Amino acid sequence: MLTPLDSYVVEALAKAHGYFLKERQVLIGLLIFIKREVQVNVYTTTGTIGTSLNHPIKGRTQLFRRSITITQLKDIFTNPRTHTGRGYYERKERR
């Protein structure tokens, strides 16, 4: 089941946690936020959240979570390593 997120609420939440809007892709409902070396991609139409950051052991990783609620998104903005049990991760090869 898709969980759409209100883009205004998402933007306010990101700003409250120190993230800056890097890019907005209206046609696909994507908001991209950055804070230092962390990137959070929010797909507002599906409630899918992707985070990209450096893991201390695994290197640069991406973690995707599906059907996220605003409460869970708040947790992710607080700690981008938060696992929700609703997604998967990808590891980028070190170069």
Coordinates of C-alpha atoms in Angstrom, one line a residue:
M1 CA 0.0 0.0 0.0
L2 CA 1.3 3.4 -1.0
T3 CA 1.7 6.1 1.7
P4 CA 1.8 9.5 0.1
L5 CA 3.6 12.2 2.2
D6 CA 2.7 15.9 2.2
S7 CA 5.7 17.7 0.6
Y8 CA 5.2 20.8 2.8
V9 CA 5.3 18.8 5.9
V10 CA 8.3 16.9 4.7
E11 CA 10.2 20.1 3.8
A12 CA 9.4 21.6 7.2
L13 CA 10.5 18.5 9.0
A14 CA 13.8 18.4 7.0
K15 CA 14.5 22.0 7.8
A16 CA 13.8 21.5 11.5
H17 CA 16.5 18.8 11.5
G18 CA 19.1 20.9 9.7
Y19 CA 18.7 19.6 6.2
F20 CA 18.7 21.7 3.1
L21 CA 16.6 21.1 0.0
K22 CA 19.0 20.3 -2.8
E23 CA 16.6 19.4 -5.6
R24 CA 12.9 19.0 -6.3
Q25 CA 11.6 16.8 -9.1
V26 CA 7.9 17.5 -9.2
L27 CA 6.9 15.0 -11.9
I28 CA 8.1 12.0 -9.8
G29 CA 7.4 13.5 -6.4
L30 CA 11.0 13.5 -5.3
L31 CA 12.6 15.8 -2.8
I32 CA 16.4 15.6 -2.2
F33 CA 17.8 16.9 1.1
I34 CA 21.4 17.1 2.2
K35 CA 23.1 17.7 5.5
R36 CA 26.9 17.3 5.6
E37 CA 27.7 14.0 3.9
V38 CA 24.1 12.6 4.3
Q39 CA 21.6 12.7 1.5
V40 CA 17.9 11.9 2.1
N41 CA 15.7 11.2 -1.0
V42 CA 11.9 11.4 -0.2
Y43 CA 9.5 10.1 -2.8
T44 CA 6.3 11.8 -1.6
T45 CA 3.9 9.9 -3.9
T46 CA 5.0 6.5 -2.6
G47 CA 6.4 7.2 0.9
T48 CA 9.7 5.7 -0.1
I49 CA 12.8 7.1 1.6
G50 CA 16.4 6.6 0.5
T51 CA 19.4 7.6 2.5
S52 CA 23.0 7.7 1.3
L53 CA 25.8 8.0 3.7
N54 CA 29.2 6.7 4.7
H55 CA 29.0 3.6 6.9
P56 CA 32.1 3.3 9.2
I57 CA 32.8 -0.3 8.1
K58 CA 30.9 -0.8 4.8
G59 CA 31.8 2.5 3.1
R60 CA 29.2 4.5 1.1
T61 CA 25.8 2.8 1.5
Q62 CA 22.2 3.4 0.4
L63 CA 19.3 2.4 2.5
F64 CA 15.7 2.4 1.1
R65 CA 12.5 2.2 3.2
R66 CA 9.1 1.8 1.8
S67 CA 5.7 3.1 2.9
I68 CA 7.1 5.4 5.6
T69 CA 5.0 7.5 7.9
I70 CA 5.8 11.1 8.9
T71 CA 6.7 9.8 12.4
Q72 CA 9.2 7.3 10.9
L73 CA 10.5 10.1 8.6
K74 CA 11.2 12.2 11.6
D75 CA 13.2 9.3 13.1
I76 CA 15.2 9.0 9.8
F77 CA 16.0 12.7 9.8
T78 CA 17.1 12.4 13.4
N79 CA 19.2 9.3 12.7
P80 CA 19.6 8.4 9.0
R81 CA 20.9 4.9 9.9
T82 CA 17.5 4.1 11.4
H83 CA 16.1 0.8 10.2
T84 CA 12.4 0.4 9.9
G85 CA 12.2 -3.2 8.7
R86 CA 10.5 -1.9 5.5
G87 CA 13.3 -1.7 3.0
Y88 CA 16.6 -2.8 1.7
Y89 CA 20.1 -1.4 1.4
E90 CA 22.7 -1.2 -1.4
R91 CA 26.5 -0.9 -0.9
K92 CA 28.5 1.1 -3.4
E93 CA 31.9 -0.3 -4.2
R94 CA 34.8 1.6 -3.0
R95 CA 37.0 3.1 -5.7

